[in-house]
Amino acid sequence: MALTNASAGDPAKSSLTPYNADFFNLHRGASSLCLFPTATEQVSEILKYCNKEMLAVVPQGGNTGVSGGANPVFDEIIINTSKMNQIRSFNDISGIAVVDAGVILESLDNYLEPLGYTVPLDLGAKGSCQLGGNVSTNAGGLRLMRFGNLHGNVLGLEVVLPDGTILDNLSTLRKDNTGYDLKQLFIGAEGTLGLITGVSLLTPRRPKSVNLAMLALDSFEDIQKAFVMAKEDLSEILSAFEFWDDASMNLVKRVTLPDATYPIEAKSKFYALLETQGSRQEHDQEKLDAYLSRVMEADVAHDGVIAQDAKQIQALWQWRETIPEAIVKSGTAMTYDVSMDVKLLYKMVEDAKKHYNDRGLLGDGNVYYNVIGFGHVGDGNLHIMANIKGFDYSVQKDMDRFVYDWAIKHKGSITAEHGVGVAKVGYMEECKSEPQLRLMRSIKHALDPHGIMNPYKVVPGVLDV
Amino acid sequence: MALTNASAGDPAKSSLTPYNADFFNLHRGASSLCLFPTATEQVSEILKYCNKEMLAVVPQGGNTGVSGGANPVFDEIIINTSKMNQIRSFNDISGIAVVDAGVILESLDNYLEPLGYTVPLDLGAKGSCQLGGNVSTNAGGLRLMRFGNLHGNVLGLEVVLPDGTILDNLSTLRKDNTGYDLKQLFIGAEGTLGLITGVSLLTPRRPKSVNLAMLALDSFEDIQKAFVMAKEDLSEILSAFEFWDDASMNLVKRVTLPDATYPIEAKSKFYALLETQGSRQEHDQEKLDAYLSRVMEADVAHDGVIAQDAKQIQALWQWRETIPEAIVKSGTAMTYDVSMDVKLLYKMVEDAKKHYNDRGLLGDGNVYYNVIGFGHVGDGNLHIMANIKGFDYSVQKDMDRFVYDWAIKHKGSITAEHGVGVAKVGYMEECKSEPQLRLMRSIKHALDPHGIMNPYKVVPGVLDV
């Protein structure tokens, strides 16, 4: 098999560097072998061999993950799926697509566009992330509140098990209750139980009409009120409900959009962005107008703006979408992805600020600065971010500790949509009960008794079954 | 613990009969003990004891299943959840309900109604089926095409494992990627891996407007065209798309609705019922009117009728909903629940008719009569039903054989939404590959090493790991 692009030598200097390191260069392994199979049978042969020889492997898709789940920790063999990139079939009556794991999310969406369908998930990384990786990390994204998660939208998977067995579970059926729903095991398992080679995905109709509005609000309580009202008035067409705070807004203005004018003139504590997707422009517009009047009259929002065309839609989205970039450009960035009860969503940010302020560590020029909060209200998903002075490891660990403790204490999740990978495996024993961990280890042990699949990730202490 | 309602004696004559037999009296066990725990801790104690003593148990909810999954096969101990029926919490911002397993589906919906929410599934048995059973059988129903399946809508489960361990996985988070999504294992496992005691469910907003239309069409090809056009025009408000054939229609007229006039005058080969659910009556009506004009002008449907009020909606639904009753009242009933590619959905019925006709066995007064087809087009789910003469077992087996062979040959499912239970476990080796069966057995073995949970169901040969 001529599957490798490089082999021995110093990995740091080799052509393998892009595969050994993640996008942010936070997680970096020293693999000297990256394989690029082009067919499921090749993956099967590779894993059969590795399982027999007890060689550890790490499955890798578009390498856009942020928890180090797709990078080697030491010298694991990388199995990269990017050369498995064929759209196998599409059924234009049921809307079901069957694709290779290496198909890029945006490529599938482009393929579906002229057929009137769209992919049910939308992520910042859509131009390079791959379907197999999306499924392996149970990717969430902006429109989960509308289309639901991948546990509902993935209809079948083709998976190569650690011993090389090809598990063809590539169903195209929406309803099938013949026994355990095996594919579910691999959704979100981050490649620790098998390597996904094929995906069967239910795709919804492409919306004929998209509308976008931005609101200015005084408090996070008002954000919640505006969200409930949006679910009431916009119900089936509401496709995204995002929020961010004034610190995020000002940071974006300063760093990523210095030439743009603020979309809403009067300063406010909070901003919300709501998107509708429907089948009839005038109906959606009418519903959105009525909603906006209602939130303003009820004094929930004190200002608002509706995008008038596709260009304005894009311009408004930028205020939300470039927040992470603004933080990254402002210094050493700490970024977190947590979820919790919507009512508590912003309290974490307030408590973090108070925590560091009380200790005299918060603010411009100080240890912690640019502490901001934003996220997906509809999914209870908060992205709290901050800059820290220099590259002080203890300062980083301190913020990790604060955020994770807070999330666990409030029954939240320390990783809403970014996965555990290697970044958070050390916290799993704190956020999961002993029965949960024991069951995870049993499953891992049952499927991968030699522990060759993506070791050191997701499940702590897998060998202590 | 005073948990039992009866004990020794002849089970057939005891007060246990309703728990030993299923609704259709097709599956019947001889248990002499039915326990009615009122708390999770009691379930834990029961299972701990049964696991130690190697006593087999069968979890039972509303006992509305049709595959014998909730009834004992021999003398297993029945654990009935009906006395665990509290709604634990409801979050009116996120729409997340946490309930005991024994809460009746309709009770939860009644609770949610004044709060503006609804349950995301709708079944004929809603007045007596329980949430725990719905989850255990991965119930589908009429509105799956709109709200998605339970793998997407269930956010967390509390499960008692066979050894008595309480697995508290009762998350109320929409996004949580901390490790394997353990709850997925128990959704659709029909109580063979553990006993579900609590369910966390995402509920959608209750629709403010419901519309219903019936169409008359000439062929199943036209049904498919009408379905695709409905997805185009009604997209986000389409909540059900059902179909049935003329044989179903005439049977209903004769047996269950003799006094009703046909809703559509001219006779037709096929009928479709489409329902919309939305937030604005006039918008939904306008979309539906436009859709109906389009399908008529395109000669896809040749007649149609729209319900004018709630009473007419109910009357139209009856033509679809009483089909099973009409078959059951017409003699010994054979009912099947299969799914396959939408394009093939009705071909199974045509082939079945041809198969029995060629052998001179089809028609009034003959061995097989009233062979009809109807189902959920949106989910590729067909219910094929027939009457057979007398109670001839070989005649029944012959039809089983035909239907299951056909479904397996065409890559369909032999049980779309009714589960495997004991009724279809004998066919599992034909419809699943060896790797799939091996993996199911490994999971069963890892979670239930003594095999006490609902034995003889779902997974064939569980002891041959």
PDB file of N, CA, C and O in Angstrom, chain A residues 32-75:
ATOM      1  N   SER A  32       5.308   9.772  13.194  1.00  0.00           N
ATOM      2  CA  SER A  32       6.175   9.775  12.011  1.00  0.00           C
ATOM      3  C   SER A  32       5.501   9.061  10.848  1.00  0.00           C
ATOM      4  O   SER A  32       6.129   8.745   9.854  1.00  0.00           O
ATOM      5  N   LEU A  33       4.220   8.809  10.981  1.00  0.00           N
ATOM      6  CA  LEU A  33       3.509   8.119   9.897  1.00  0.00           C
ATOM      7  C   LEU A  33       2.064   8.611   9.804  1.00  0.00           C
ATOM      8  O   LEU A  33       1.298   8.530  10.768  1.00  0.00           O
ATOM      9  N   CYS A  34       1.730   9.156   8.643  1.00  0.00           N
ATOM     10  CA  CYS A  34       0.357   9.567   8.396  1.00  0.00           C
ATOM     11  C   CYS A  34      -0.132   8.829   7.163  1.00  0.00           C
ATOM     12  O   CYS A  34       0.465   8.952   6.087  1.00  0.00           O
ATOM     13  N   LEU A  35      -1.187   8.071   7.306  1.00  0.00           N
ATOM     14  CA  LEU A  35      -1.710   7.281   6.197  1.00  0.00           C
ATOM     15  C   LEU A  35      -2.947   7.951   5.611  1.00  0.00           C
ATOM     16  O   LEU A  35      -3.737   8.543   6.339  1.00  0.00           O
ATOM     17  N   PHE A  36      -3.070   7.842   4.294  1.00  0.00           N
ATOM     18  CA  PHE A  36      -4.205   8.459   3.604  1.00  0.00           C
ATOM     19  C   PHE A  36      -4.973   7.413   2.809  1.00  0.00           C
ATOM     20  O   PHE A  36      -4.867   7.363   1.584  1.00  0.00           O
ATOM     21  N   PRO A  37      -5.721   6.566   3.489  1.00  0.00           N
ATOM     22  CA  PRO A  37      -6.451   5.525   2.757  1.00  0.00           C
ATOM     23  C   PRO A  37      -7.471   6.133   1.798  1.00  0.00           C
ATOM     24  O   PRO A  37      -7.968   7.237   2.037  1.00  0.00           O
ATOM     25  N   THR A  38      -7.770   5.400   0.740  1.00  0.00           N
ATOM     26  CA  THR A  38      -8.771   5.876  -0.217  1.00  0.00           C
ATOM     27  C   THR A  38     -10.014   5.002  -0.218  1.00  0.00           C
ATOM     28  O   THR A  38     -10.970   5.302  -0.915  1.00  0.00           O
ATOM     29  N   ALA A  39      -9.992   3.922   0.541  1.00  0.00           N
ATOM     30  CA  ALA A  39     -11.153   3.031   0.559  1.00  0.00           C
ATOM     31  C   ALA A  39     -11.300   2.383   1.927  1.00  0.00           C
ATOM     32  O   ALA A  39     -10.320   2.200   2.657  1.00  0.00           O
ATOM     33  N   THR A  40     -12.523   2.026   2.240  1.00  0.00           N
ATOM     34  CA  THR A  40     -12.835   1.394   3.528  1.00  0.00           C
ATOM     35  C   THR A  40     -12.009   0.131   3.756  1.00  0.00           C
ATOM     36  O   THR A  40     -11.546  -0.128   4.864  1.00  0.00           O
ATOM     37  N   GLU A  41     -11.817  -0.637   2.682  1.00  0.00           N
ATOM     38  CA  GLU A  41     -11.063  -1.887   2.802  1.00  0.00           C
ATOM     39  C   GLU A  41      -9.624  -1.592   3.243  1.00  0.00           C
ATOM     40  O   GLU A  41      -9.020  -2.381   3.967  1.00  0.00           O
ATOM     41  N   GLN A  42      -9.055  -0.481   2.787  1.00  0.00           N
ATOM     42  CA  GLN A  42      -7.700  -0.113   3.203  1.00  0.00           C
ATOM     43  C   GLN A  42      -7.666   0.212   4.695  1.00  0.00           C
ATOM     44  O   GLN A  42      -6.750  -0.185   5.416  1.00  0.00           O
ATOM     45  N   VAL A  43      -8.691   0.943   5.153  1.00  0.00           N
ATOM     46  CA  VAL A  43      -8.770   1.259   6.583  1.00  0.00           C
ATOM     47  C   VAL A  43      -8.843  -0.040   7.383  1.00  0.00           C
ATOM     48  O   VAL A  43      -8.175  -0.202   8.415  1.00  0.00           O
ATOM     49  N   SER A  44      -9.632  -0.975   6.863  1.00  0.00           N
ATOM     50  CA  SER A  44      -9.773  -2.261   7.534  1.00  0.00           C
ATOM     51  C   SER A  44      -8.429  -2.980   7.640  1.00  0.00           C
ATOM     52  O   SER A  44      -8.063  -3.499   8.694  1.00  0.00           O
ATOM     53  N   GLU A  45      -7.670  -2.985   6.553  1.00  0.00           N
ATOM     54  CA  GLU A  45      -6.351  -3.653   6.560  1.00  0.00           C
ATOM     55  C   GLU A  45      -5.397  -2.974   7.541  1.00  0.00           C
ATOM     56  O   GLU A  45      -4.652  -3.631   8.257  1.00  0.00           O
ATOM     57  N   ILE A  46      -5.422  -1.654   7.530  1.00  0.00           N
ATOM     58  CA  ILE A  46      -4.543  -0.898   8.438  1.00  0.00           C
ATOM     59  C   ILE A  46      -4.859  -1.253   9.886  1.00  0.00           C
ATOM     60  O   ILE A  46      -3.971  -1.578  10.680  1.00  0.00           O
ATOM     61  N   LEU A  47      -6.155  -1.189  10.235  1.00  0.00           N
ATOM     62  CA  LEU A  47      -6.519  -1.431  11.638  1.00  0.00           C
ATOM     63  C   LEU A  47      -6.275  -2.882  12.041  1.00  0.00           C
ATOM     64  O   LEU A  47      -5.836  -3.153  13.158  1.00  0.00           O
ATOM     65  N   LYS A  48      -6.513  -3.794  11.115  1.00  0.00           N
ATOM     66  CA  LYS A  48      -6.257  -5.210  11.418  1.00  0.00           C
ATOM     67  C   LYS A  48      -4.783  -5.386  11.797  1.00  0.00           C
ATOM     68  O   LYS A  48      -4.441  -6.034  12.781  1.00  0.00           O
ATOM     69  N   TYR A  49      -3.938  -4.765  11.003  1.00  0.00           N
ATOM     70  CA  TYR A  49      -2.493  -4.853  11.245  1.00  0.00           C
ATOM     71  C   TYR A  49      -2.116  -4.182  12.568  1.00  0.00           C
ATOM     72  O   TYR A  49      -1.412  -4.753  13.404  1.00  0.00           O
ATOM     73  N   CYS A  50      -2.623  -2.972  12.761  1.00  0.00           N
ATOM     74  CA  CYS A  50      -2.272  -2.219  13.973  1.00  0.00           C
ATOM     75  C   CYS A  50      -2.770  -2.931  15.228  1.00  0.00           C
ATOM     76  O   CYS A  50      -2.101  -2.929  16.263  1.00  0.00           O
ATOM     77  N   ASN A  51      -3.962  -3.521  15.127  1.00  0.00           N
ATOM     78  CA  ASN A  51      -4.522  -4.224  16.278  1.00  0.00           C
ATOM     79  C   ASN A  51      -3.666  -5.432  16.638  1.00  0.00           C
ATOM     80  O   ASN A  51      -3.403  -5.707  17.804  1.00  0.00           O
ATOM     81  N   LYS A  52      -3.218  -6.127  15.598  1.00  0.00           N
ATOM     82  CA  LYS A  52      -2.398  -7.323  15.821  1.00  0.00           C
ATOM     83  C   LYS A  52      -1.054  -6.931  16.435  1.00  0.00           C
ATOM     84  O   LYS A  52      -0.565  -7.584  17.363  1.00  0.00           O
ATOM     85  N   GLU A  53      -0.494  -5.848  15.914  1.00  0.00           N
ATOM     86  CA  GLU A  53       0.830  -5.423  16.378  1.00  0.00           C
ATOM     87  C   GLU A  53       0.757  -4.454  17.563  1.00  0.00           C
ATOM     88  O   GLU A  53       1.789  -3.920  17.978  1.00  0.00           O
ATOM     89  N   MET A  54      -0.441  -4.210  18.047  1.00  0.00           N
ATOM     90  CA  MET A  54      -0.644  -3.279  19.174  1.00  0.00           C
ATOM     91  C   MET A  54      -0.063  -1.896  18.883  1.00  0.00           C
ATOM     92  O   MET A  54       0.651  -1.316  19.713  1.00  0.00           O
ATOM     93  N   LEU A  55      -0.367  -1.390  17.707  1.00  0.00           N
ATOM     94  CA  LEU A  55       0.101  -0.050  17.338  1.00  0.00           C
ATOM     95  C   LEU A  55      -1.051   0.934  17.493  1.00  0.00           C
ATOM     96  O   LEU A  55      -2.140   0.703  16.969  1.00  0.00           O
ATOM     97  N   ALA A  56      -0.808   2.002  18.197  1.00  0.00           N
ATOM     98  CA  ALA A  56      -1.867   2.984  18.432  1.00  0.00           C
ATOM     99  C   ALA A  56      -2.096   3.855  17.197  1.00  0.00           C
ATOM    100  O   ALA A  56      -1.155   4.192  16.479  1.00  0.00           O
ATOM    101  N   VAL A  57      -3.361   4.212  16.960  1.00  0.00           N
ATOM    102  CA  VAL A  57      -3.697   5.058  15.810  1.00  0.00           C
ATOM    103  C   VAL A  57      -4.551   6.236  16.265  1.00  0.00           C
ATOM    104  O   VAL A  57      -5.237   6.163  17.284  1.00  0.00           O
ATOM    105  N   VAL A  58      -4.536   7.303  15.486  1.00  0.00           N
ATOM    106  CA  VAL A  58      -5.432   8.431  15.726  1.00  0.00           C
ATOM    107  C   VAL A  58      -6.142   8.777  14.420  1.00  0.00           C
ATOM    108  O   VAL A  58      -5.506   9.106  13.426  1.00  0.00           O
ATOM    109  N   PRO A  59      -7.484   8.639  14.406  1.00  0.00           N
ATOM    110  CA  PRO A  59      -8.232   9.024  13.211  1.00  0.00           C
ATOM    111  C   PRO A  59      -8.250  10.543  13.078  1.00  0.00           C
ATOM    112  O   PRO A  59      -8.355  11.251  14.082  1.00  0.00           O
ATOM    113  N   GLN A  60      -8.151  11.004  11.856  1.00  0.00           N
ATOM    114  CA  GLN A  60      -8.129  12.463  11.639  1.00  0.00           C
ATOM    115  C   GLN A  60      -8.952  12.826  10.397  1.00  0.00           C
ATOM    116  O   GLN A  60      -8.805  12.196   9.357  1.00  0.00           O
ATOM    117  N   GLY A  61      -9.802  13.832  10.553  1.00  0.00           N
ATOM    118  CA  GLY A  61     -10.572  14.330   9.414  1.00  0.00           C
ATOM    119  C   GLY A  61      -9.961  15.627   8.927  1.00  0.00           C
ATOM    120  O   GLY A  61      -8.801  15.666   8.517  1.00  0.00           O
ATOM    121  N   GLY A  62     -10.719  16.715   9.033  1.00  0.00           N
ATOM    122  CA  GLY A  62     -10.210  18.009   8.552  1.00  0.00           C
ATOM    123  C   GLY A  62      -9.255  18.667   9.536  1.00  0.00           C
ATOM    124  O   GLY A  62      -8.715  19.730   9.254  1.00  0.00           O
ATOM    125  N   ASN A  63      -9.030  18.015  10.680  1.00  0.00           N
ATOM    126  CA  ASN A  63      -8.124  18.544  11.708  1.00  0.00           C
ATOM    127  C   ASN A  63      -8.517  19.960  12.129  1.00  0.00           C
ATOM    128  O   ASN A  63      -7.673  20.850  12.253  1.00  0.00           O
ATOM    129  N   THR A  64      -9.816  20.162  12.322  1.00  0.00           N
ATOM    130  CA  THR A  64     -10.307  21.478  12.757  1.00  0.00           C
ATOM    131  C   THR A  64     -10.760  21.459  14.221  1.00  0.00           C
ATOM    132  O   THR A  64     -11.268  22.460  14.716  1.00  0.00           O
ATOM    133  N   GLY A  65     -10.587  20.336  14.887  1.00  0.00           N
ATOM    134  CA  GLY A  65     -11.011  20.226  16.283  1.00  0.00           C
ATOM    135  C   GLY A  65     -10.207  21.138  17.187  1.00  0.00           C
ATOM    136  O   GLY A  65      -9.106  21.571  16.838  1.00  0.00           O
ATOM    137  N   VAL A  66     -10.757  21.459  18.356  1.00  0.00           N
ATOM    138  CA  VAL A  66     -10.055  22.371  19.268  1.00  0.00           C
ATOM    139  C   VAL A  66      -9.745  21.712  20.607  1.00  0.00           C
ATOM    140  O   VAL A  66      -9.352  22.380  21.560  1.00  0.00           O
ATOM    141  N   SER A  67      -9.936  20.392  20.699  1.00  0.00           N
ATOM    142  CA  SER A  67      -9.633  19.705  21.959  1.00  0.00           C
ATOM    143  C   SER A  67      -8.528  18.668  21.800  1.00  0.00           C
ATOM    144  O   SER A  67      -8.323  17.835  22.674  1.00  0.00           O
ATOM    145  N   GLY A  68      -7.841  18.725  20.666  1.00  0.00           N
ATOM    146  CA  GLY A  68      -6.732  17.803  20.462  1.00  0.00           C
ATOM    147  C   GLY A  68      -7.156  16.363  20.219  1.00  0.00           C
ATOM    148  O   GLY A  68      -6.329  15.454  20.325  1.00  0.00           O
ATOM    149  N   GLY A  69      -8.410  16.155  19.887  1.00  0.00           N
ATOM    150  CA  GLY A  69      -8.902  14.793  19.695  1.00  0.00           C
ATOM    151  C   GLY A  69      -8.411  14.135  18.420  1.00  0.00           C
ATOM    152  O   GLY A  69      -8.417  12.909  18.306  1.00  0.00           O
ATOM    153  N   ALA A  70      -7.982  14.935  17.451  1.00  0.00           N
ATOM    154  CA  ALA A  70      -7.595  14.383  16.155  1.00  0.00           C
ATOM    155  C   ALA A  70      -6.085  14.412  15.930  1.00  0.00           C
ATOM    156  O   ALA A  70      -5.607  14.182  14.816  1.00  0.00           O
ATOM    157  N   ASN A  71      -5.333  14.717  16.985  1.00  0.00           N
ATOM    158  CA  ASN A  71      -3.876  14.774  16.863  1.00  0.00           C
ATOM    159  C   ASN A  71      -3.236  13.725  17.753  1.00  0.00           C
ATOM    160  O   ASN A  71      -3.757  13.418  18.814  1.00  0.00           O
ATOM    161  N   PRO A  72      -2.089  13.216  17.325  1.00  0.00           N
ATOM    162  CA  PRO A  72      -1.405  12.253  18.187  1.00  0.00           C
ATOM    163  C   PRO A  72      -0.922  12.925  19.470  1.00  0.00           C
ATOM    164  O   PRO A  72      -0.657  14.134  19.480  1.00  0.00           O
ATOM    165  N   VAL A  73      -0.829  12.145  20.530  1.00  0.00           N
ATOM    166  CA  VAL A  73      -0.261  12.658  21.780  1.00  0.00           C
ATOM    167  C   VAL A  73       1.237  12.346  21.789  1.00  0.00           C
ATOM    168  O   VAL A  73       2.055  13.198  22.120  1.00  0.00           O
ATOM    169  N   PHE A  74       1.572  11.117  21.378  1.00  0.00           N
ATOM    170  CA  PHE A  74       2.978  10.738  21.239  1.00  0.00           C
ATOM    171  C   PHE A  74       3.239  10.404  19.768  1.00  0.00           C
ATOM    172  O   PHE A  74       3.134  11.288  18.939  1.00  0.00           O
ATOM    173  N   ASP A  75       3.481   9.130  19.498  1.00  0.00           N
ATOM    174  CA  ASP A  75       3.832   8.781  18.117  1.00  0.00           C
ATOM    175  C   ASP A  75       2.779   7.887  17.449  1.00  0.00           C
ATOM    176  O   ASP A  75       3.109   7.066  16.605  1.00  0.00           O
TER     177      ASP A  75
END
